């Protein structure tokens, strides 16, 4: 049985070719057979049941932390967009104020010129003029000047209205920015609380129990993956990676062994959507930052049409994402305390598959 052990895996999980048909890895993508080899399972000790419950509790806490991380990342992205918008509005206000100053200066010059002319009515100027043609020429220029003055006043009024609208827009953006700042703080607090609770559970374990916990994680992933493959989910999956997809897969797999850090986008560490968004950015296609926005905004594809480079969104709340790499496997940043690694594509509940380069 051909076994691939990906270098840098935190768990040292090995993958073996499944007994059901799977899509061949696309050229240029790393081989990644679809089902993990079943971990050697020693006879369970007296604390096995309670340790399994601890595993489930820790897993749920980290999943909740992942959802809160997504909320934090989304609020952060929105806050940045609002900050950029406020800067843009500020520049528009400065330009508008400079335009008003110029228009007022021109209006003042026109008023002074009219004052110097004495403000005589046209009929009086014609009677006093020695040269009627010169008067008519001057009158034509006067009409042109009056129209220019009228246009200038109209533009001044429009610019002043623009400044009022800019001020209103800036106020609205500040309100949104403050709301997103509060969202960020709440999401950060929730994330930190969930991670702390999970770490406290894990820190209570003895070294032997921690090793057993990792093995229980592997076994749970193996059961989920083999159950998923046994449904025939991969039998029609034969898609080949696009050129951009190959670049995205190459980037993502090159990060294996780097730690998960919530909110991180590399280069030293990643969270789950930080990894997938940066991989596709490296492939030349910017995509949304969070797994929930990736689900919402990227085109969905049927599982049978999945190809390397596609993103697999997990759990009902779309709180986790991995990148399909071929042969029933995906690469992902799992959770705090674990490194970027390869796992079975069906080792968690799949919600949808999306394609960044559809």
Coordinates of C-alpha atoms in Angstrom, one line a residue, residues 34-207:
X34 CA -7.5 10.3 0.0
X35 CA -7.9 8.3 3.2
X36 CA -5.5 8.3 6.2
X37 CA -4.0 5.0 7.2
X38 CA -5.8 3.7 10.2
X39 CA -3.8 4.7 13.3
X40 CA -2.6 1.8 15.4
X41 CA -5.1 1.6 18.3
X42 CA -3.9 0.2 21.6
X43 CA -6.4 -1.2 24.1
X44 CA -8.2 1.7 25.7
X45 CA -7.3 2.5 29.2
X46 CA -9.7 3.2 32.1
X47 CA -9.7 6.9 31.2
X48 CA -10.4 6.4 27.5
X49 CA -14.1 7.4 27.6
X50 CA -13.4 10.6 29.5
X51 CA -10.5 11.5 27.3
X52 CA -12.6 11.1 24.2
X53 CA -15.1 13.5 25.8
X54 CA -12.3 15.9 26.5
X55 CA -11.3 15.6 22.8
X56 CA -14.8 16.4 21.7
X57 CA -15.0 19.3 24.1
X58 CA -11.7 20.8 23.0
X59 CA -12.7 20.3 19.3
X60 CA -16.0 22.1 19.9
X61 CA -14.3 25.0 21.7
X62 CA -11.8 25.4 18.9
X63 CA -14.6 25.3 16.3
X64 CA -16.4 28.1 18.2
X65 CA -13.1 30.0 18.3
X66 CA -12.8 29.5 14.6
X67 CA -16.3 31.1 14.1
X68 CA -15.3 34.0 16.3
X69 CA -12.1 34.4 14.4
X70 CA -14.0 34.6 11.2
X71 CA -16.2 37.4 12.7
X72 CA -13.0 39.2 13.9
X73 CA -11.4 38.9 10.4
X74 CA -14.6 40.2 8.7
X75 CA -14.9 43.1 11.1
X76 CA -11.2 43.9 10.5
X77 CA -11.6 43.9 6.8
X78 CA -14.7 46.1 6.9
X79 CA -13.0 48.5 9.3
X80 CA -10.1 48.8 6.9
X81 CA -12.4 49.5 4.0
X82 CA -14.2 52.2 6.1
X83 CA -10.9 53.8 7.1
X84 CA -9.8 53.9 3.4
X85 CA -13.2 55.5 2.6
X86 CA -12.8 58.1 5.3
X87 CA -9.4 59.0 3.9
X88 CA -10.9 59.3 0.4
X89 CA -13.7 61.5 1.7
X90 CA -11.1 63.7 3.5
X91 CA -9.2 64.2 0.3
X92 CA -12.4 65.1 -1.5
X93 CA -13.2 67.7 1.2
X94 CA -9.8 69.2 1.0
X95 CA -10.1 69.4 -2.8
X96 CA -13.6 70.9 -2.5
X97 CA -12.4 73.6 0.0
X98 CA -9.6 74.5 -2.3
X99 CA -12.1 74.8 -5.2
X100 CA -14.4 77.0 -3.2
X101 CA -11.4 79.3 -2.3
X102 CA -10.5 79.6 -6.0
X103 CA -14.1 80.4 -7.0
X104 CA -14.5 83.0 -4.3
X105 CA -11.3 84.6 -5.4
X106 CA -12.6 84.7 -9.0
X107 CA -15.9 86.1 -7.8
X108 CA -14.2 88.8 -5.9
X109 CA -12.1 89.8 -8.9
X110 CA -15.3 90.0 -11.1
X111 CA -17.0 92.2 -8.5
X112 CA -14.0 94.6 -8.3
X113 CA -13.9 94.9 -12.1
X114 CA -17.6 95.7 -12.2
X115 CA -17.1 98.4 -9.5
X116 CA -14.3 100.0 -11.5
X117 CA -16.6 100.2 -14.6
X118 CA -18.9 102.4 -12.6
X119 CA -21.9 100.2 -12.9
X120 CA -23.5 102.4 -15.6
X121 CA -26.5 101.0 -17.5
X122 CA -25.7 99.8 -21.1
X123 CA -27.8 102.7 -22.7
X124 CA -25.8 105.3 -20.8
X125 CA -22.5 103.7 -21.9
X126 CA -23.7 103.7 -25.5
X127 CA -24.6 107.4 -25.3
X128 CA -21.3 108.3 -23.8
X129 CA -19.2 106.1 -26.1
X130 CA -17.2 107.8 -28.9
X131 CA -17.0 104.5 -30.8
X132 CA -20.3 102.5 -31.0
X133 CA -18.5 99.4 -32.3
X134 CA -16.1 99.5 -29.4
X135 CA -19.1 99.7 -27.1
X136 CA -20.8 96.7 -28.7
X137 CA -17.7 94.7 -28.5
X138 CA -17.4 95.6 -24.9
X139 CA -21.0 94.7 -24.3
X140 CA -20.5 91.3 -25.8
X141 CA -17.6 90.7 -23.5
X142 CA -19.7 91.9 -20.6
X143 CA -22.4 89.4 -21.4
X144 CA -19.8 86.7 -21.6
X145 CA -18.5 87.8 -18.3
X146 CA -21.9 87.8 -16.7
X147 CA -22.5 84.2 -18.0
X148 CA -19.1 83.2 -16.6
X149 CA -20.0 84.8 -13.3
X150 CA -23.3 83.0 -13.2
X151 CA -21.7 79.6 -14.1
X152 CA -19.1 80.3 -11.4
X153 CA -21.8 80.9 -8.7
X154 CA -23.6 77.7 -9.8
X155 CA -20.3 75.8 -9.5
X156 CA -19.7 77.4 -6.1
X157 CA -23.1 76.3 -4.9
X158 CA -22.7 72.8 -6.2
X159 CA -19.2 72.5 -4.6
X160 CA -20.7 73.7 -1.3
X161 CA -23.4 71.0 -1.5
X162 CA -20.8 68.4 -2.3
X163 CA -18.9 69.4 0.8
X164 CA -22.1 68.9 2.9
X165 CA -22.6 65.5 1.4
X166 CA -19.0 64.5 2.0
X167 CA -19.4 65.5 5.6
X168 CA -22.5 63.4 5.9
X169 CA -20.7 60.4 4.3
X170 CA -17.8 60.8 6.6
X171 CA -20.1 60.8 9.6
X172 CA -21.8 57.7 8.4
X173 CA -18.4 55.9 7.8
X174 CA -17.2 56.9 11.3
X175 CA -20.4 55.4 12.7
X176 CA -19.8 52.1 10.8
X177 CA -16.1 52.1 11.7
X178 CA -17.0 52.4 15.4
X179 CA -19.6 49.6 15.1
X180 CA -17.0 47.4 13.5
X181 CA -14.4 48.3 16.1
X182 CA -16.8 47.0 18.8
X183 CA -17.5 43.9 16.7
X184 CA -13.8 43.3 16.5
X185 CA -13.3 43.7 20.2
X186 CA -16.3 41.3 21.0
X187 CA -15.1 38.7 18.5
X188 CA -11.5 38.9 19.8
X189 CA -12.8 38.5 23.4
X190 CA -14.9 35.5 22.4
X191 CA -12.0 33.9 20.5
X192 CA -9.6 34.4 23.3
X193 CA -12.1 32.9 25.8
X194 CA -12.7 29.8 23.7
X195 CA -9.0 29.2 23.1
X196 CA -8.2 29.8 26.7
X197 CA -10.9 27.3 27.8
X198 CA -9.6 24.7 25.3
X199 CA -6.0 25.2 26.4
X200 CA -7.0 24.9 30.1
X201 CA -8.6 21.5 29.3
X202 CA -5.6 20.3 27.4
X203 CA -3.1 21.6 30.0
X204 CA -4.8 19.5 32.7
X205 CA -3.7 16.4 30.8
X206 CA -0.6 14.4 31.5
X207 CA 2.0 14.0 28.8

